[in-house]
Amino acid sequence: MEHSAKMRRRLLGSALCLVLAWPVQALAATTLKFSHTDQPGGARHKAAELFAKKVGEYTQGRYEVKVFPAGQLGNDPKAIEQLQLGGIDFTVSSTGSYATHLASLNLTMLPFLVDNYDQGWRFYDQSPWLKTQFAKAPEKGFRFLATWEAGFRSMTTKEPLVTPADARGKKLRSFPNEMMRWTLESMGFNLQIMPLPEVYLAIQQGAVSGQENPIDTIFANKFYEVAPHVTLTQHVYSPIPLAISEKTWQKLAE
C-alpha cells in the first residue's frame, strides 16, 4: 500500500508541477504527445493515462496529453531522440536509456546497487549526486519532471536458470545500456539488443532464449507465455524518470 501511495503522489506531483509552469493565457486546446513502450495493460501506460487526465483537469482543457503506447512512435532510444528534437513532448523510460545522453547515469544501473525499495527511493529522492546529474539533462534536450516506479529487473527464460552455469551462452534480450551489457555478459549470457515490441516473437521463434525486465513489464507483455521460467534475480533496480522535451518546456515561458 505504501508503495502504491508513493507512486501516486509522484505521478500527481509531476502533473501539478508541470501545470503550474504553463501559461494561463493559453486559449485553444494544445495537444501534447506522450510516447512510451509499455503495453496498454501495463502500469506505465495506466500512469501515463492518469497523468494525461490530470493535466487536462488542472488546465481546464487548455492542454490535452495524447498517449501513444507500445512503441507506436518509436522505441525508448528513438523516443528520447524525439524529445531532443521536439517531435514528442513526453516519454518515460529506464534511467539506463537516458544514459546514452548522460553517461554518468550508467552508474544507476550498477547491479545490486540497492537491496530494497526503501533504499531505492532514498537514492532517487535524496541523493545530491543524482540530483546534480538530473540537472544536466536540459543541456541534452530534455528535462526530468519526476521518477516513476517500475521495480527490480528479473528474468524469464525458456529453460530454467537453476545454477550460474545455466546462463552460459544463452541468448538473452536486454535494452541498449553499457552497464547492463557488462552485467549480463559477466553472468555468461550472450546478450541480444532489440526493441521491446519485438521480444515476444523473438522468444517464440527461438531467436533468443529469454529476456530481463521488471515484473510489471513481463506481465504486460505476456513474456511468461513464451518464456515461462521466471528467475527473480532482481539484479538491477530500474525506476523510470518522466521527461519532457526541453523545447516544450521553454515554450512555457513564452
XYZ file of N, CA and C in Angstrom:
762
model
N 0.836 -1.206 0.000
C 0.000 0.000 0.000
C 0.873 1.259 0.000
N 1.938 1.247 0.828
C 2.832 2.401 0.878
C 3.498 2.608 -0.476
N 3.870 1.501 -1.113
C 4.494 1.542 -2.441
C 3.555 2.213 -3.435
N 2.274 1.792 -3.446
C 1.287 2.345 -4.372
C 1.016 3.814 -4.088
N 0.902 4.177 -2.818
C 0.618 5.566 -2.453
C 1.764 6.481 -2.854
N 2.984 6.009 -2.698
C 4.148 6.823 -3.056
C 4.179 7.062 -4.556
N 3.871 6.022 -5.327
C 3.847 6.160 -6.782
C 2.781 7.162 -7.199
N 1.613 7.103 -6.577
C 0.526 8.019 -6.927
C 0.901 9.459 -6.594
N 1.562 9.678 -5.458
C 1.984 11.030 -5.092
C 2.977 11.578 -6.109
N 3.893 10.733 -6.564
C 4.868 11.175 -7.561
C 4.178 11.528 -8.871
N 3.218 10.715 -9.253
C 2.511 10.939 -10.506
C 1.744 12.250 -10.470
N 0.959 12.458 -9.432
C 0.158 13.673 -9.339
C 1.048 14.893 -9.129
N 2.142 14.700 -8.394
C 3.066 15.813 -8.195
C 3.699 16.270 -9.488
N 4.053 15.323 -10.352
C 4.654 15.699 -11.636
C 3.656 16.431 -12.507
N 2.395 16.009 -12.474
C 1.368 16.697 -13.259
C 1.146 18.107 -12.735
N 1.070 18.261 -11.408
C 0.828 19.577 -10.827
C 2.006 20.505 -11.078
N 3.222 19.981 -10.935
C 4.426 20.785 -11.199
C 4.410 21.317 -12.619
N 4.043 20.467 -13.545
C 4.021 20.857 -14.952
C 2.955 21.905 -15.208
N 1.778 21.685 -14.662
C 0.661 22.592 -14.909
C 0.936 23.980 -14.351
N 1.558 24.058 -13.183
C 1.856 25.359 -12.589
C 2.824 26.163 -13.447
N 3.610 25.459 -14.255
C 4.582 26.152 -15.106
C 3.965 26.682 -16.383
N 2.811 26.126 -16.790
C 2.256 26.510 -18.074
C 1.504 27.838 -18.010
N 1.568 28.614 -19.085
C 0.911 29.922 -19.095
C -0.602 29.807 -19.032
N -1.212 30.657 -18.224
C -2.659 30.641 -18.064
C -3.359 31.151 -19.307
N -2.674 31.968 -20.097
C -3.348 32.634 -21.201
C -3.610 31.739 -22.404
N -3.157 30.469 -22.362
C -3.416 29.584 -23.494
C -4.919 29.414 -23.682
N -5.414 29.612 -24.893
C -6.849 29.580 -25.160
C -7.253 28.278 -25.836
N -6.879 28.092 -27.095
C -7.235 26.871 -27.798
C -6.483 25.693 -27.191
N -7.138 24.529 -27.191
C -6.512 23.335 -26.629
C -5.251 22.975 -27.408
N -4.195 22.710 -26.693
C -2.924 22.313 -27.288
C -2.704 20.830 -27.023
N -2.415 20.072 -28.063
C -2.194 18.632 -27.927
C -0.710 18.349 -27.740
N -0.397 17.544 -26.744
C 0.975 17.155 -26.430
C 1.106 15.639 -26.561
N 2.203 15.183 -27.134
C 2.406 13.757 -27.383
C 3.247 13.113 -26.276
N 2.738 12.015 -25.758
C 3.417 11.235 -24.722
C 3.667 9.836 -25.301
N 4.922 9.528 -25.576
C 5.282 8.240 -26.175
C 5.958 7.341 -25.146
N 5.600 6.063 -25.139
C 6.299 5.090 -24.288
C 6.175 3.703 -24.913
N 6.858 2.714 -24.347
C 6.900 1.378 -24.941
C 6.096 0.342 -24.172
N 5.413 0.743 -23.116
C 4.618 -0.202 -22.337
C 3.353 -0.589 -23.100
N 2.834 -1.784 -22.790
C 1.574 -2.227 -23.378
C 0.406 -1.536 -22.675
N -0.759 -1.456 -23.342
C -1.913 -0.780 -22.732
C -2.313 -1.327 -21.369
N -2.020 -2.596 -21.087
C -2.393 -3.157 -19.792
C -1.366 -2.942 -18.702
N -0.236 -2.325 -19.030
C 0.843 -2.167 -18.064
C 0.681 -0.969 -17.151
N 1.390 -0.994 -16.034
C 1.302 0.086 -15.048
C 1.821 1.402 -15.611
N 2.852 1.340 -16.454
C 3.402 2.563 -17.030
C 2.361 3.271 -17.888
N 1.628 2.494 -18.680
C 0.604 3.101 -19.533
C -0.534 3.666 -18.686
N -0.933 2.937 -17.658
C -2.002 3.432 -16.787
C -1.579 4.728 -16.101
N -0.324 4.792 -15.688
C 0.182 6.019 -15.069
C 0.197 7.164 -16.071
N 0.594 6.875 -17.316
C 0.614 7.912 -18.351
C -0.794 8.430 -18.627
N -1.766 7.534 -18.637
C -3.150 7.952 -18.860
C -3.656 8.815 -17.711
N -3.298 8.449 -16.484
C -3.710 9.259 -15.336
C -3.028 10.619 -15.377
N -1.760 10.646 -15.742
C -1.036 11.905 -15.902
C -1.747 12.793 -16.924
N -2.117 12.200 -18.065
C -2.808 12.951 -19.116
C -4.143 13.494 -18.610
N -4.846 12.670 -17.865
C -6.142 13.093 -17.322
C -5.978 14.276 -16.371
N -4.979 14.208 -15.497
C -4.781 15.269 -14.513
C -4.322 16.569 -15.166
N -3.483 16.468 -16.202
C -3.073 17.681 -16.914
C -4.292 18.350 -17.532
N -5.174 17.554 -18.143
C -6.396 18.109 -18.721
C -7.279 18.767 -17.678
N -7.406 18.113 -16.521
C -8.251 18.657 -15.452
C -7.653 19.936 -14.880
N -6.365 19.908 -14.567
C -5.735 21.049 -13.919
C -5.642 22.271 -14.833
N -5.609 22.041 -16.141
C -5.549 23.171 -17.083
C -6.923 23.505 -17.643
N -7.947 22.841 -17.118
C -9.328 23.075 -17.565
C -9.452 22.916 -19.083
N -8.780 21.888 -19.589
C -8.903 21.551 -21.001
C -8.013 22.339 -21.941
N -7.181 23.225 -21.413
C -6.317 24.013 -22.299
C -5.232 23.151 -22.943
N -4.856 22.071 -22.244
C -3.849 21.158 -22.773
C -4.384 19.731 -22.752
N -4.153 19.022 -23.836
C -4.549 17.621 -23.949
C -3.299 16.784 -24.205
N -3.049 15.834 -23.324
C -1.916 14.927 -23.500
C -2.426 13.654 -24.162
N -1.920 13.364 -25.343
C -2.301 12.154 -26.069
C -1.209 11.110 -25.882
N -1.604 9.949 -25.367
C -0.639 8.907 -25.025
C -0.527 7.884 -26.158
N 0.704 7.587 -26.564
C 0.987 6.598 -27.607
C 1.765 5.443 -26.973
N 1.106 4.320 -26.667
C 1.782 3.199 -26.011
C 2.455 2.253 -27.003
N 3.097 1.230 -26.446
C 3.611 0.085 -27.211
C 4.593 0.471 -28.317
N 5.325 1.559 -28.125
C 6.320 1.957 -29.113
C 5.754 2.394 -30.446
N 4.519 2.890 -30.444
C 3.896 3.327 -31.700
C 4.723 4.402 -32.399
N 5.352 5.266 -31.618
C 6.146 6.360 -32.191
C 7.647 6.074 -32.142
N 8.011 4.852 -31.734
C 9.422 4.503 -31.676
C 9.795 3.850 -30.352
N 10.921 3.142 -30.343
C 11.388 2.517 -29.111
C 11.954 3.569 -28.154
N 12.461 3.128 -27.009
C 12.924 4.087 -25.996
C 14.041 5.005 -26.497
N 15.087 4.484 -27.138
C 16.120 5.401 -27.652
C 15.570 6.417 -28.649
N 14.662 5.967 -29.522
C 14.074 6.881 -30.502
C 13.204 7.930 -29.820
N 12.479 7.517 -28.779
C 11.622 8.468 -28.063
C 12.458 9.571 -27.428
N 13.594 9.209 -26.848
C 14.455 10.221 -26.233
C 15.031 11.149 -27.295
N 15.394 10.594 -28.441
C 15.862 11.437 -29.549
C 14.763 12.391 -30.004
N 13.528 11.892 -30.053
C 12.409 12.744 -30.449
C 12.152 13.841 -29.419
N 12.388 13.540 -28.142
C 12.304 14.587 -27.113
C 13.281 15.708 -27.439
N 14.488 15.334 -27.767
C 15.521 16.329 -28.056
C 15.157 17.195 -29.254
N 14.531 16.573 -30.243
C 14.169 17.287 -31.469
C 12.847 18.033 -31.350
N 12.071 17.729 -30.311
C 10.758 18.346 -30.161
C 9.670 17.631 -30.935
N 9.959 16.410 -31.406
C 8.950 15.645 -32.142
C 7.871 15.085 -31.248
N 8.214 14.807 -29.987
C 7.240 14.440 -28.969
C 7.493 15.323 -27.752
N 6.555 15.289 -26.820
C 6.657 16.175 -25.655
C 7.061 15.451 -24.376
N 6.652 14.182 -24.232
C 6.955 13.424 -23.018
C 7.372 12.003 -23.366
N 8.182 11.434 -22.517
C 8.394 9.990 -22.508
C 8.758 9.581 -21.092
N 8.671 8.287 -20.830
C 9.074 7.744 -19.531
C 9.828 6.453 -19.823
N 11.035 6.362 -19.284
C 11.903 5.235 -19.633
C 12.889 4.978 -18.503
N 13.530 3.835 -18.565
C 14.555 3.495 -17.582
C 15.665 4.541 -17.561
N 16.206 4.782 -16.384
C 17.334 5.706 -16.276
C 18.461 5.298 -17.217
N 18.618 3.987 -17.406
C 19.660 3.491 -18.289
C 19.485 3.902 -19.733
N 18.251 4.134 -20.155
C 18.011 4.581 -21.531
C 18.492 6.013 -21.736
N 18.356 6.836 -20.700
C 18.825 8.223 -20.790
C 20.353 8.303 -20.723
N 20.991 7.215 -20.269
C 22.445 7.228 -20.088
C 23.204 7.371 -21.399
N 22.548 7.089 -22.517
C 23.181 7.318 -23.818
C 23.562 8.787 -23.972
N 22.782 9.667 -23.362
C 22.998 11.108 -23.474
C 23.623 11.702 -22.211
N 23.461 11.016 -21.083
C 24.080 11.417 -19.820
C 24.829 10.201 -19.286
N 26.084 10.059 -19.681
C 26.835 8.832 -19.406
C 26.924 8.510 -17.918
N 26.917 9.520 -17.068
C 27.027 9.283 -15.627
C 25.864 8.460 -15.091
N 24.723 8.482 -15.788
C 23.559 7.722 -15.330
C 23.757 6.222 -15.484
N 24.799 5.802 -16.199
C 25.118 4.378 -16.244
C 25.359 3.827 -14.845
N 25.835 4.680 -13.944
C 26.114 4.227 -12.580
C 24.844 3.828 -11.842
N 23.700 4.366 -12.244
C 22.440 3.974 -11.597
C 22.051 2.551 -11.964
N 22.685 1.990 -12.998
C 22.381 0.636 -13.451
C 23.344 -0.397 -12.871
N 24.163 -0.002 -11.932
C 25.060 -0.961 -11.293
C 24.257 -2.110 -10.690
N 24.691 -3.345 -10.892
C 23.940 -4.477 -10.340
C 23.952 -4.474 -8.816
N 22.779 -4.754 -8.246
C 22.615 -4.875 -6.800
C 23.058 -3.611 -6.063
N 22.798 -2.471 -6.684
C 23.148 -1.181 -6.084
C 22.342 -0.930 -4.816
N 21.070 -1.334 -4.823
C 20.223 -1.214 -3.634
C 19.602 -2.578 -3.342
N 19.233 -2.787 -2.083
C 18.689 -4.083 -1.664
C 17.171 -4.119 -1.655
N 16.532 -2.953 -1.543
C 15.075 -2.943 -1.412
C 14.529 -1.601 -1.894
N 13.202 -1.486 -1.893
C 12.562 -0.273 -2.399
C 12.893 0.946 -1.549
N 12.936 0.782 -0.234
C 13.229 1.932 0.627
C 14.588 2.541 0.280
N 15.578 1.694 0.073
C 16.898 2.199 -0.312
C 16.845 2.869 -1.681
N 16.105 2.264 -2.602
C 15.981 2.834 -3.942
C 15.312 4.187 -3.928
N 14.246 4.306 -3.144
C 13.532 5.590 -3.071
C 14.421 6.674 -2.473
N 15.178 6.317 -1.421
C 16.068 7.306 -0.808
C 17.128 7.762 -1.808
N 17.623 6.826 -2.597
C 18.639 7.175 -3.584
C 18.071 8.131 -4.626
N 16.898 7.818 -5.170
C 16.333 8.647 -6.236
C 15.717 9.943 -5.709
N 15.285 9.955 -4.461
C 14.644 11.159 -3.920
C 15.622 12.088 -3.206
N 16.697 11.541 -2.650
C 17.526 12.331 -1.749
C 18.991 12.450 -2.158
N 19.452 11.658 -3.101
C 20.875 11.665 -3.439
C 21.300 12.989 -4.070
N 22.179 13.763 -3.426
C 22.673 15.009 -4.036
C 23.374 14.745 -5.368
N 24.098 13.622 -5.435
C 24.796 13.297 -6.686
C 23.801 13.110 -7.826
N 22.735 12.349 -7.578
C 21.776 12.082 -8.651
C 21.035 13.354 -9.051
N 20.720 14.208 -8.077
C 20.076 15.480 -8.406
C 20.979 16.320 -9.309
N 22.271 16.275 -9.044
C 23.222 17.016 -9.880
C 23.240 16.464 -11.302
N 23.188 15.142 -11.437
C 23.191 14.533 -12.774
C 21.901 14.859 -13.519
N 20.774 14.766 -12.835
C 19.488 15.077 -13.466
C 19.443 16.536 -13.923
N 20.101 17.416 -13.169
C 20.094 18.843 -13.515
C 20.845 19.128 -14.813
N 21.642 18.175 -15.278
C 22.373 18.349 -16.538
C 21.517 18.019 -17.759
N 20.361 17.415 -17.542
C 19.539 16.932 -18.656
C 19.103 18.027 -19.630
N 18.705 19.231 -19.160
C 18.271 20.259 -20.124
C 19.309 20.578 -21.190
N 20.584 20.441 -20.853
C 21.633 20.669 -21.851
C 21.584 19.633 -22.967
N 20.957 18.494 -22.679
C 20.859 17.406 -23.652
C 19.529 17.401 -24.400
N 18.644 18.350 -24.063
C 17.402 18.476 -24.811
C 16.168 17.932 -24.144
N 16.280 17.540 -22.882
C 15.100 17.076 -22.147
C 15.272 17.422 -20.676
N 14.198 17.302 -19.926
C 14.201 17.706 -18.518
C 13.387 16.682 -17.731
N 13.899 16.263 -16.573
C 13.197 15.293 -15.744
C 12.180 15.997 -14.851
N 10.956 15.464 -14.835
C 9.893 16.027 -14.008
C 9.695 15.249 -12.717
N 9.835 13.940 -12.785
C 9.611 13.083 -11.617
C 10.159 11.703 -11.934
N 10.288 10.877 -10.907
C 10.713 9.491 -11.109
C 9.569 8.566 -10.752
N 9.130 7.782 -11.725
C 8.065 6.811 -11.503
C 8.672 5.451 -11.162
N 7.871 4.620 -10.543
C 8.338 3.305 -10.118
C 8.155 2.267 -11.224
N 9.108 1.352 -11.336
C 8.971 0.198 -12.231
C 9.440 -1.077 -11.544
N 10.252 -0.929 -10.522
C 10.668 -2.096 -9.760
C 12.024 -2.640 -10.156
N 12.315 -3.821 -9.628
C 13.576 -4.505 -9.896
C 13.453 -5.377 -11.143
N 14.548 -5.518 -11.856
C 14.564 -6.322 -13.072
C 14.847 -7.791 -12.731
N 14.099 -8.688 -13.386
C 14.308 -10.126 -13.244
C 14.243 -10.768 -14.623
N 14.348 -12.084 -14.689
C 14.483 -12.766 -15.978
C 13.371 -13.777 -16.215
N 12.992 -13.942 -17.485
C 12.144 -15.053 -17.901
C 12.854 -15.761 -19.049
N 12.903 -17.081 -18.974
C 13.621 -17.866 -19.971
C 12.822 -19.107 -20.350
N 13.169 -19.680 -21.501
C 12.510 -20.907 -21.943
C 12.885 -22.088 -21.050
N 14.149 -22.156 -20.668
C 14.626 -23.216 -19.787
C 14.944 -22.609 -18.424
N 14.798 -23.367 -17.354
C 15.046 -22.805 -16.019
C 16.508 -22.444 -15.806
N 16.719 -21.400 -15.021
C 18.058 -21.000 -14.587
C 18.209 -21.432 -13.133
N 18.842 -22.570 -12.934
C 18.964 -23.136 -11.594
C 20.319 -22.806 -10.972
N 21.354 -22.855 -11.786
C 22.704 -22.546 -11.316
C 23.317 -21.498 -12.249
N 24.368 -20.805 -11.817
C 25.021 -19.832 -12.706
C 25.450 -20.432 -14.040
N 25.783 -21.720 -14.047
C 26.214 -22.362 -15.289
C 25.103 -22.396 -16.334
N 23.849 -22.328 -15.896
C 22.725 -22.376 -16.837
C 22.646 -21.131 -17.709
N 23.295 -20.060 -17.297
C 23.271 -18.824 -18.089
C 24.287 -18.849 -19.219
N 25.261 -19.724 -19.132
C 26.400 -19.681 -20.043
C 25.973 -19.888 -21.500
N 26.204 -18.845 -22.319
C 25.932 -18.938 -23.752
C 24.497 -18.706 -24.166
N 23.586 -18.590 -23.212
C 22.181 -18.393 -23.567
C 21.963 -16.978 -24.109
N 21.169 -16.894 -25.170
C 20.854 -15.596 -25.764
C 19.746 -14.926 -24.958
N 20.076 -13.801 -24.354
C 19.133 -13.072 -23.508
C 18.962 -11.668 -24.053
N 17.724 -11.258 -24.210
C 17.458 -9.903 -24.716
C 17.508 -8.892 -23.584
N 18.090 -7.736 -23.878
C 18.026 -6.588 -22.981
C 17.966 -5.323 -23.824
N 17.947 -4.180 -23.160
C 17.900 -2.905 -23.874
C 19.318 -2.340 -23.988
N 19.541 -1.372 -24.876
C 20.898 -0.865 -25.084
C 21.403 -0.012 -23.927
N 22.259 -0.590 -23.106
C 22.895 0.121 -21.997
C 24.204 -0.590 -21.675
N 25.283 0.157 -21.589
C 26.598 -0.452 -21.424
C 26.758 -1.151 -20.077
N 26.219 -0.562 -19.013
C 26.328 -1.207 -17.713
C 25.542 -2.514 -17.689
N 24.358 -2.514 -18.326
C 23.568 -3.738 -18.390
C 24.285 -4.803 -19.219
N 24.907 -4.374 -20.309
C 25.662 -5.322 -21.131
C 26.777 -5.977 -20.300
N 27.527 -5.157 -19.592
C 28.618 -5.677 -18.768
C 28.088 -6.649 -17.719
N 26.982 -6.300 -17.080
C 26.411 -7.137 -16.023
C 25.994 -8.499 -16.552
N 25.220 -8.504 -17.632
C 24.672 -9.763 -18.138
C 25.734 -10.625 -18.807
N 26.661 -9.994 -19.499
C 27.733 -10.778 -20.119
C 28.657 -11.375 -19.059
N 28.829 -10.667 -17.940
C 29.660 -11.213 -16.863
C 28.998 -12.424 -16.214
N 27.669 -12.527 -16.348
C 26.948 -13.703 -15.856
C 27.055 -14.882 -16.819
N 27.518 -14.607 -18.037
C 27.665 -15.670 -19.020
C 26.691 -15.622 -20.171
N 25.744 -14.683 -20.139
C 24.743 -14.599 -21.203
C 25.347 -14.063 -22.498
N 24.779 -14.484 -23.600
C 25.054 -13.925 -24.924
C 24.001 -12.845 -25.150
N 24.369 -11.610 -24.900
C 23.388 -10.521 -24.869
C 22.925 -10.140 -26.270
N 21.612 -9.969 -26.408
C 20.995 -9.557 -27.667
C 20.193 -8.280 -27.425
N 20.423 -7.268 -28.238
C 19.716 -5.996 -28.104
C 18.625 -5.930 -29.161
N 17.405 -5.627 -28.740
C 16.306 -5.455 -29.693
C 15.205 -4.634 -29.039
N 14.370 -3.949 -29.840
C 13.265 -3.166 -29.292
C 12.278 -4.050 -28.531
N 11.692 -3.506 -27.496
C 10.772 -4.259 -26.646
C 9.620 -4.898 -27.424
N 8.969 -4.193 -28.371
C 7.841 -4.818 -29.079
C 8.218 -6.051 -29.897
N 9.496 -6.266 -30.159
C 9.931 -7.411 -30.968
C 10.289 -8.632 -30.126
N 10.298 -8.480 -28.808
C 10.863 -9.520 -27.949
C 9.998 -10.772 -27.904
N 8.692 -10.622 -27.788
C 7.800 -11.783 -27.674
C 8.011 -12.731 -28.850
N 7.954 -12.194 -30.062
C 8.106 -13.015 -31.263
C 9.509 -13.613 -31.347
N 10.507 -12.850 -30.924
C 11.885 -13.348 -30.963
C 12.055 -14.561 -30.055
N 11.430 -14.531 -28.882
C 11.489 -15.687 -27.982
C 10.703 -16.849 -28.579
N 9.523 -16.542 -29.087
C 8.653 -17.574 -29.662
C 9.338 -18.310 -30.814
N 10.076 -17.572 -31.630
C 10.735 -18.162 -32.795
C 12.126 -18.714 -32.488
N 12.576 -18.546 -31.258
C 13.859 -19.108 -30.865
C 15.065 -18.239 -31.151
N 14.838 -16.989 -31.535
C 15.967 -16.086 -31.789
C 16.709 -15.757 -30.498
N 15.982 -15.731 -29.381
C 16.584 -15.558 -28.058
C 15.947 -16.563 -27.108
N 16.645 -16.845 -26.015
C 16.148 -17.810 -25.034
C 15.271 -17.171 -23.973
N 15.392 -15.843 -23.828
C 14.621 -15.165 -22.803
C 14.920 -13.683 -22.787
N 14.508 -13.026 -21.719
C 14.661 -11.579 -21.606
C 14.701 -11.193 -20.140
N 15.044 -9.926 -19.877
C 15.041 -9.415 -18.495
C 14.336 -8.071 -18.472
N 13.486 -7.888 -17.460
C 12.681 -6.676 -17.315
C 12.069 -6.650 -15.925
N 11.519 -5.519 -15.503
C 10.715 -5.516 -14.286
C 9.489 -6.418 -14.450
N 8.991 -6.935 -13.347
C 7.884 -7.892 -13.381
C 6.650 -7.319 -14.074
N 6.336 -6.047 -13.850
C 5.155 -5.469 -14.496
C 5.300 -5.483 -16.014
N 6.498 -5.205 -16.514
C 6.735 -5.245 -17.959
C 6.618 -6.674 -18.478
N 7.122 -7.629 -17.721
C 6.996 -9.040 -18.092
C 5.526 -9.428 -18.190
N 4.747 -9.007 -17.204
C 3.320 -9.343 -17.179
C 2.569 -8.655 -18.315
N 2.805 -7.356 -18.507
C 2.068 -6.594 -19.518
C 2.338 -7.112 -20.927
N 3.557 -7.591 -21.172
C 3.922 -8.094 -22.500
C 3.722 -9.602 -22.648
N 3.260 -10.252 -21.578
C 2.952 -11.687 -21.587
C 4.162 -12.542 -21.966
N 5.333 -12.110 -21.534
C 6.533 -12.878 -21.847
C 6.513 -14.263 -21.203
N 5.732 -14.404 -20.137
C 5.637 -15.698 -19.459
C 5.013 -16.769 -20.358
N 4.308 -16.356 -21.409
C 3.701 -17.332 -22.315
C 4.754 -18.064 -23.148
N 5.820 -17.369 -23.504
C 6.848 -17.961 -24.372
C 8.141 -18.268 -23.614
N 8.301 -17.664 -22.453
C 9.472 -17.917 -21.600
C 8.958 -18.089 -20.176
N 8.441 -19.272 -19.840
C 7.668 -19.450 -18.610
C 8.477 -19.535 -17.321
N 9.790 -19.664 -17.423
C 10.599 -19.819 -16.209
C 11.069 -18.445 -15.714
N 10.509 -18.014 -14.598
C 10.825 -16.707 -14.018
C 11.903 -16.874 -12.945
N 12.973 -16.117 -13.086
C 14.052 -16.128 -12.099
C 14.134 -14.742 -11.477
N 13.792 -14.653 -10.199
C 13.730 -13.352 -9.522
C 15.130 -12.914 -9.090
N 15.932 -12.584 -10.069
C 17.299 -12.139 -9.791
C 17.341 -10.764 -9.146
N 16.402 -9.895 -9.513
C 16.382 -8.513 -9.021
C 17.778 -7.892 -9.134
N 18.389 -8.099 -10.297
C 19.789 -7.711 -10.478
C 19.995 -6.209 -10.610
N 18.951 -5.479 -11.019
C 19.061 -4.022 -11.151
C 17.745 -3.378 -10.726
N 17.838 -2.347 -9.897
C 16.664 -1.525 -9.572
C 16.474 -0.538 -10.716
N 15.248 -0.501 -11.268
C 15.068 0.181 -12.554
C 13.845 1.096 -12.583
N 13.864 2.206 -11.832
C 12.767 3.163 -11.943
C 12.794 3.887 -13.282
N 11.736 4.634 -13.556
C 11.574 5.226 -14.890
C 11.273 6.724 -14.778
N 12.277 7.575 -14.925
C 12.038 9.020 -14.875
C 11.141 9.501 -16.016
N 10.210 10.369 -15.671
C 9.353 11.042 -16.647
C 10.090 12.276 -17.147
N 10.199 12.407 -18.468
C 10.939 13.530 -19.051
C 10.065 14.308 -20.022
N 10.311 15.603 -20.085
C 9.645 16.494 -21.028
C 10.705 17.058 -21.982
N 10.327 17.266 -23.221
C 11.237 17.896 -24.176
C 11.606 19.291 -23.688
N 12.875 19.639 -23.763
C 13.298 20.979 -23.356
C 12.673 22.033 -24.263
N 12.443 21.684 -25.514
C 11.772 22.618 -26.425
C 10.360 22.912 -25.933
N 9.659 21.879 -25.483
C 8.314 22.076 -24.931
C 8.380 22.901 -23.659
N 9.329 22.576 -22.796
C 9.464 23.292 -21.523
C 9.717 24.779 -21.738
N 10.559 25.106 -22.699
C 10.892 26.505 -22.946
C 9.698 27.294 -23.475
N 8.762 26.608 -24.104
C 7.557 27.288 -24.581
C 6.702 27.785 -23.417
N 6.902 27.203 -22.242
C 6.104 27.598 -21.083
C 6.357 29.045 -20.705
N 7.567 29.514 -20.984
C 7.928 30.885 -20.598
C 7.579 31.899 -21.678
N 7.110 31.428 -22.816
C 6.813 32.355 -23.912
C 5.449 33.017 -23.731
